Short mmCIF file of C-alpha atoms and ligand atoms in Angstrom, two decimals:
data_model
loop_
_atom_site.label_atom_id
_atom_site.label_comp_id
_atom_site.label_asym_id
_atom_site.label_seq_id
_atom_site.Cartn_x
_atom_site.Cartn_y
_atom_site.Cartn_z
CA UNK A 220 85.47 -94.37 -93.66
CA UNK A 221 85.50 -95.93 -96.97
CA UNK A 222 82.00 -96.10 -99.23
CA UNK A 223 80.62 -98.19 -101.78
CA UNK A 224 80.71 -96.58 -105.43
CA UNK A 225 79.88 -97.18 -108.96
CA UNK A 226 79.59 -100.94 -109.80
CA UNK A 227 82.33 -102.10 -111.91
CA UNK A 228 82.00 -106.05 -112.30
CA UNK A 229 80.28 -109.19 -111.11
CA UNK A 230 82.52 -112.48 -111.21
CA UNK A 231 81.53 -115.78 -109.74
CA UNK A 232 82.15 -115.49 -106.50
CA UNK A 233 82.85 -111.75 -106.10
CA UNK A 234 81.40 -108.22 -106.90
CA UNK A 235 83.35 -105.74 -107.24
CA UNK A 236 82.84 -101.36 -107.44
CA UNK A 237 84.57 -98.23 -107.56
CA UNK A 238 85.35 -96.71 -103.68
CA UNK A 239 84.67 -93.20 -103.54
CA UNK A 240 87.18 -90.72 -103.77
CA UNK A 241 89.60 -93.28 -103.74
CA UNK A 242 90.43 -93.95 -107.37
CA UNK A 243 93.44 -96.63 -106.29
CA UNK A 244 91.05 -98.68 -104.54
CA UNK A 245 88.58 -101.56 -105.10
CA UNK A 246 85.47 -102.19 -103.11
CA UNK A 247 84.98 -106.16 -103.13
CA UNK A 248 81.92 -108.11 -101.91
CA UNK A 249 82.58 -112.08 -101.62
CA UNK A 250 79.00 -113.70 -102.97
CA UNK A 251 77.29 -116.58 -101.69
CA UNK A 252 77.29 -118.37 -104.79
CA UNK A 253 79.71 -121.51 -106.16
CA UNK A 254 80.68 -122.84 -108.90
CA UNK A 255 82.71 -125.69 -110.35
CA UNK A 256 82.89 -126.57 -113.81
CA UNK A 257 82.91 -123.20 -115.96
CA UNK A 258 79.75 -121.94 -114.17
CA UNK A 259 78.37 -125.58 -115.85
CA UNK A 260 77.32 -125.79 -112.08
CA UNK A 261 75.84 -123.55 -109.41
CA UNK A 262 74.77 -123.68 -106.31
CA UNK A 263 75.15 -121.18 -102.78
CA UNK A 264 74.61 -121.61 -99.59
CA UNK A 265 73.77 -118.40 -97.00
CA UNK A 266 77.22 -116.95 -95.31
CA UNK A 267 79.08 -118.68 -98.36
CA UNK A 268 80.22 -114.92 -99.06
CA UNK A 269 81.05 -114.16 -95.13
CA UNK A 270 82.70 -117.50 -94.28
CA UNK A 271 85.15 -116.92 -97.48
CA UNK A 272 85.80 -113.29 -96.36
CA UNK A 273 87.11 -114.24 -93.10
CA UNK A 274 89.12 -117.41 -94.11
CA UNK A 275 90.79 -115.35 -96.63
CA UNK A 276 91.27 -112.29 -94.00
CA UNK A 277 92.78 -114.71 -92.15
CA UNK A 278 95.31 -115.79 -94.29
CA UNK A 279 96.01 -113.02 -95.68
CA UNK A 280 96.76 -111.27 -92.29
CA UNK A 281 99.26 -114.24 -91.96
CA UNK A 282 101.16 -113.96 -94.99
CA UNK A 283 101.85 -110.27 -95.06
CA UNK A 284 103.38 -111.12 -91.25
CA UNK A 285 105.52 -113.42 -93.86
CA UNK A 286 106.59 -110.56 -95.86
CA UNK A 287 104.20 -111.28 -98.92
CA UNK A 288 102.81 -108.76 -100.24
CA UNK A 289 98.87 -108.65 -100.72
CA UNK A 290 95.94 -106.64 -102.09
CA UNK A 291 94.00 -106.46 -98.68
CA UNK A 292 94.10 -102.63 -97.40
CA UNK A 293 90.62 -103.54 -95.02
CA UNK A 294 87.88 -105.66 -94.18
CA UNK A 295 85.51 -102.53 -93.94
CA UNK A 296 82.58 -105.40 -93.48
CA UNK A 297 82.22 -108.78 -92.49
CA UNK A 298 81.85 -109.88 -95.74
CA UNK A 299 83.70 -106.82 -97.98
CA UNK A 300 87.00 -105.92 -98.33
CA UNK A 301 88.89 -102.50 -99.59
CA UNK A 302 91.80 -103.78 -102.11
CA UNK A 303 94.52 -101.86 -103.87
CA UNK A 304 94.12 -102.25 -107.57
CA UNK A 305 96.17 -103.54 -109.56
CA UNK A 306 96.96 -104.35 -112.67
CA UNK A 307 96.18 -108.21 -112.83
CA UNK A 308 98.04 -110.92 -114.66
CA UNK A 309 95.68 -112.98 -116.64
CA UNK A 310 97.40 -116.18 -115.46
CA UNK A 311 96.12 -118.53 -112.37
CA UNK A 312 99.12 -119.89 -110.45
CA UNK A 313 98.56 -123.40 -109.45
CA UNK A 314 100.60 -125.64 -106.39
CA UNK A 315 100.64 -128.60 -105.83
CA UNK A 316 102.22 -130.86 -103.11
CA UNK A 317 99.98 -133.90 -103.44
CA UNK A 318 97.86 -135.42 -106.48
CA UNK A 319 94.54 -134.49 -106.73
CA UNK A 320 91.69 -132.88 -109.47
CA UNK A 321 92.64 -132.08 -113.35
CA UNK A 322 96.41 -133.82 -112.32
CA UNK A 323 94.77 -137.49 -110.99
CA UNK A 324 92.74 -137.27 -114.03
CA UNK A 325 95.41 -136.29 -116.78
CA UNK A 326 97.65 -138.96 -115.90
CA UNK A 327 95.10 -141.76 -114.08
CA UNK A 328 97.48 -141.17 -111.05
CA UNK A 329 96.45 -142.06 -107.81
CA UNK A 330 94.55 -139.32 -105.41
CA UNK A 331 96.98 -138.05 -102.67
CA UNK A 332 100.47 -139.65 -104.14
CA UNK A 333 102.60 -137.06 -102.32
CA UNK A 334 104.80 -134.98 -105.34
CA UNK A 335 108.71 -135.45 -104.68
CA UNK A 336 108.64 -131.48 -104.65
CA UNK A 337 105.80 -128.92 -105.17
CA UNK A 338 104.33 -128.56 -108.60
CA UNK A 339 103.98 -125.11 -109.96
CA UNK A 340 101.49 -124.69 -113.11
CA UNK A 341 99.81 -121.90 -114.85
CA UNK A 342 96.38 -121.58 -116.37
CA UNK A 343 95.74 -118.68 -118.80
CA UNK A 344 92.80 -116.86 -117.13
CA UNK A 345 90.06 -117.28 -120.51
CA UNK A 346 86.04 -117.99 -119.30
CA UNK A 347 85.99 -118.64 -123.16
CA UNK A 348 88.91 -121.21 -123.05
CA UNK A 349 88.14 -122.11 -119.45
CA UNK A 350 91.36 -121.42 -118.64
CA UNK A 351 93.65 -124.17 -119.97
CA UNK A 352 96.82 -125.27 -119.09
CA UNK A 353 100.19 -122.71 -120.74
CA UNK A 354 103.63 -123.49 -120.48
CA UNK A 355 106.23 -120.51 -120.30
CA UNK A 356 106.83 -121.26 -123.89
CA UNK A 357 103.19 -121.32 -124.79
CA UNK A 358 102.58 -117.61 -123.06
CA UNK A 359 105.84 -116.09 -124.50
CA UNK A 360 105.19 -117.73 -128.18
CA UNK A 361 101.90 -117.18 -128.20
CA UNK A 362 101.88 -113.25 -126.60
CA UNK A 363 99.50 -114.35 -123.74
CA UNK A 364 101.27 -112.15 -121.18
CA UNK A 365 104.32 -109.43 -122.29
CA UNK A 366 105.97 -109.30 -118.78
CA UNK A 367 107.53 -112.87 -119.16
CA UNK A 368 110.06 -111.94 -116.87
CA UNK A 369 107.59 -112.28 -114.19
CA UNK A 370 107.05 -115.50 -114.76
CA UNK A 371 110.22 -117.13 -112.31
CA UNK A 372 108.73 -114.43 -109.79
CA UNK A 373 105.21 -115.66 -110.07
CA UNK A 374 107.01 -119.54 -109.63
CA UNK A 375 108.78 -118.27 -106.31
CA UNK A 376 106.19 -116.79 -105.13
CA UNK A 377 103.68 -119.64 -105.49
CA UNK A 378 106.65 -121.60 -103.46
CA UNK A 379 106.97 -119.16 -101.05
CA UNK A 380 103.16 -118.63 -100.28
CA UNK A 381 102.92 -122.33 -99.95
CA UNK A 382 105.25 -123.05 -97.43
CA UNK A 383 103.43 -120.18 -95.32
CA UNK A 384 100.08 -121.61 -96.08
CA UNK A 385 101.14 -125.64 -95.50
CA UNK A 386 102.51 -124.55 -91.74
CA UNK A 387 99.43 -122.77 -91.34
CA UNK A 388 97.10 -125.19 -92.45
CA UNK A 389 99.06 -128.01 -90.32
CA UNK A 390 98.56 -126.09 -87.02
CA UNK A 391 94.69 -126.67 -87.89
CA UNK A 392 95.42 -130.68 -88.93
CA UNK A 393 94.51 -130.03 -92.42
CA UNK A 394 96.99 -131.24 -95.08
CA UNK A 395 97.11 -128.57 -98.01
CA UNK A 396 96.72 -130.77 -101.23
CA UNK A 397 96.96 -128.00 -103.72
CA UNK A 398 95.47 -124.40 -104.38
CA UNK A 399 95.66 -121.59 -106.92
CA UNK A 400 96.59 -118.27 -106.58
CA UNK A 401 96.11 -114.87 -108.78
CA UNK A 402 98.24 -111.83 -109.20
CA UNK A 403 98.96 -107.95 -110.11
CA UNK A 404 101.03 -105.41 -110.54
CA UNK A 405 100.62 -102.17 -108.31
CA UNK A 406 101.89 -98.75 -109.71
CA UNK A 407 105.80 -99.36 -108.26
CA UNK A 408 105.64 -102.70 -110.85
CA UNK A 409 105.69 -105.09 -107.75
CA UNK A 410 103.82 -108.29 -107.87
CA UNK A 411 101.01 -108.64 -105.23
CA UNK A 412 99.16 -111.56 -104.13
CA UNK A 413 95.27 -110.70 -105.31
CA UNK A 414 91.47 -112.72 -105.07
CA UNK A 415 91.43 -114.80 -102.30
CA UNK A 416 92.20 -118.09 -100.88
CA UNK A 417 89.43 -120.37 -99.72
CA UNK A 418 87.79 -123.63 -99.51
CA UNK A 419 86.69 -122.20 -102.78
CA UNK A 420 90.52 -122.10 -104.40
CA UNK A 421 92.61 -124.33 -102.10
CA UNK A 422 91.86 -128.51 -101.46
CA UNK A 423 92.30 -129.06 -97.81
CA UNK A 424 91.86 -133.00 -96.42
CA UNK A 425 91.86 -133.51 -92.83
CA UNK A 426 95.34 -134.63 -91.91
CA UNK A 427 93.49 -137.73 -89.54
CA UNK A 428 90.78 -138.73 -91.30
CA UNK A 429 91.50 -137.98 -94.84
CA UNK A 430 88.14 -135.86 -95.43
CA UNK A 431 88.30 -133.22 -97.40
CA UNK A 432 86.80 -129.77 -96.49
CA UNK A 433 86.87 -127.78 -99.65
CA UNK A 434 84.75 -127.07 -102.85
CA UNK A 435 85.30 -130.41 -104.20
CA UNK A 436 82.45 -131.18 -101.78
CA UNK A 437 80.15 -129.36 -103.79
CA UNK A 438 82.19 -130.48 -107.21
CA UNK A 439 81.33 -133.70 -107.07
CA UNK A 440 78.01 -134.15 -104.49
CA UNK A 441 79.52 -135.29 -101.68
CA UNK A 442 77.33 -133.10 -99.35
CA UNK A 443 78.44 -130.97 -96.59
CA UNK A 444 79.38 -128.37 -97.90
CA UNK A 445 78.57 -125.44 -95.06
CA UNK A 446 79.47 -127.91 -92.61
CA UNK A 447 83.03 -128.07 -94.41
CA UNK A 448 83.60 -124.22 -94.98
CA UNK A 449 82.28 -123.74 -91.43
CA UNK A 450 84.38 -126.09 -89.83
CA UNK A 451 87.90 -124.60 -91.95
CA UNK A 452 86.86 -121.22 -90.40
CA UNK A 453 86.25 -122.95 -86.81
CA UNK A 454 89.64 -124.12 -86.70
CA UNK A 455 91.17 -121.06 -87.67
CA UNK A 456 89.45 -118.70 -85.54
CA UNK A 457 90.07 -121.24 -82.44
CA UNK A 458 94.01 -121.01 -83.15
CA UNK A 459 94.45 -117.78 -84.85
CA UNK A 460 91.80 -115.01 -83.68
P1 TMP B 1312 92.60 -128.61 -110.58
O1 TMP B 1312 93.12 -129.87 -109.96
O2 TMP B 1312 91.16 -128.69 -110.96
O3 TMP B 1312 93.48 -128.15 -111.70
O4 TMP B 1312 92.66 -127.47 -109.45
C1 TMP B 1312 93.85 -127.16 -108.79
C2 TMP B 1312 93.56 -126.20 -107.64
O5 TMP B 1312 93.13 -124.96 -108.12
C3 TMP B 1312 92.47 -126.68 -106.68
O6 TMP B 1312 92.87 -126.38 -105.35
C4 TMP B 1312 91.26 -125.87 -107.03
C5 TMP B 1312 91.84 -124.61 -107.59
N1 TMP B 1312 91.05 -124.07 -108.69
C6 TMP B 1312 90.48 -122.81 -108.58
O7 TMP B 1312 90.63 -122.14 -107.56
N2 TMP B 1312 89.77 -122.32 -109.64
C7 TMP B 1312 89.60 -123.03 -110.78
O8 TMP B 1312 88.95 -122.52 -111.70
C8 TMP B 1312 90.17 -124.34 -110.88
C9 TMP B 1312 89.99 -125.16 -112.12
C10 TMP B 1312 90.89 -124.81 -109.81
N1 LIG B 1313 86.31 -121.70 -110.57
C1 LIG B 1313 85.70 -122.43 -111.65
C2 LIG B 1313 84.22 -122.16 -111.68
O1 LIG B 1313 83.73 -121.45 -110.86
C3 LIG B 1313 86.04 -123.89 -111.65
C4 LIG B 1313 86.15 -124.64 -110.35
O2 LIG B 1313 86.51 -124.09 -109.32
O3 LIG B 1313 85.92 -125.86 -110.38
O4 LIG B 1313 83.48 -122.60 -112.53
#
């Protein structure tokens, strides 16, 4: 029913255009590219774009059956999705329940110390900054965002999300390390859950082994990278399709 219309923008990992007759609506197609880095690095891999689409469906099927409110109104193809749109914060919200990436590295902690409760941070979405760390302070003082009353609502929601998304990753034996999130506001001023959540945005390590099966992979060469996204979406579909 829906149908592709003017192009409006091409991120990293995403394209997105008008729908037609539908002004309310965004028509998103998930790429086959990566990234890591700023864009410094690129690679892709063919079904990189499908295999994202249906994790994400996936999970984002299972959190609005949690009451959270998402962007998803239909996965009109494999690989594209019809979102509301929103107006979207420029902030990424990060979680994190054990150490792992930018946090190992800012304070030489060891990889996969388990945090005595989840970590919340935000990044200020800037390709020019490469969006670096804010504090509430830094956002209000600095008039990166005006709707700083959000901000506790963006924290509970981050906590929220990942207690859906660590029961639902255990069910699969993978251990949910950390992940970010992005948000916007639809016409009624509510705050709903937007982009996607991946192997691209989350860091998932096999609760057994240890092995991790997310875009650090392709970060830091450690091969396997279809294999990994392939095998995340095997698991889910054998316990939740
Ligand atoms: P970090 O440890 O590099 O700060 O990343 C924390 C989490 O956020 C990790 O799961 C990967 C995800 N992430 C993105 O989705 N996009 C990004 O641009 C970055 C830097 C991290
Ligand atoms: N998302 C960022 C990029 O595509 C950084 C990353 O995920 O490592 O460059």
């Amino acid at each position: 029913m829906y149908q592709r219309g003017d192009f409006l923008y091409e991120g990293k990992a995403k394209k997105l255009y008008k729908v037609q007759s539908f002004d309310d609506l965004i028509w998103v197609e998930f790429k086959d590219s990566l990234t890591a880095f700023n864009a410094e690095k690129k690679g892709q891999f063919s079904d990189k774009g499908l295999i994202n689409s249906k994790i994400s469906h996936y999970i984002f099927n299972y959190l609005t059956e949690q009451n959270i409110k998402t962007h998803l109104v239909e996965l009109v193809e494999p690989q594209v999705w019809v979102t509301k749109k929103l107006d979207m914060i420029p902030l990424e919200v990060v979680v994190r329940n054990q150490v792992a990436g930018s946090l190992a590295k800012k304070f030489h902690l060891p990889k996969g110390k388990k945090l005595k409760k989840p970590l919340v941070e935000f990044y200020y979405k800037s390709d020019e900054l490469q969006d670096p760390f804010v504090s509430a302070e830094q956002i209000e003082c600095l008039d990166l965002y005006s709707n700083l009353e959000i901000l506790s609502d963006l924290k509970s929601l981050g906590l929220k999300v990942n207690e859906s998304l660590k029961s639902f990753f255990k069910k699969i034996d993978l251990d949910l390390i950390d992940f970010k999130l992005e948000f916007g506001c639809n016409d009624k001023g509510e705050i709903v859950l937007a982009d996607e959540i991946s192997p691209d945005s989350c860091r998932l390590w096999d609760s057994k082994s240890g092995d991790n099966l997310d875009k650090d992979r392709f970060r830091y060469d450690q091969g396997k990278v279809e294999e990994s996204y392939k095998e995340v979406l095997n698991r889910i579909e054998r316990v939740y399709a």
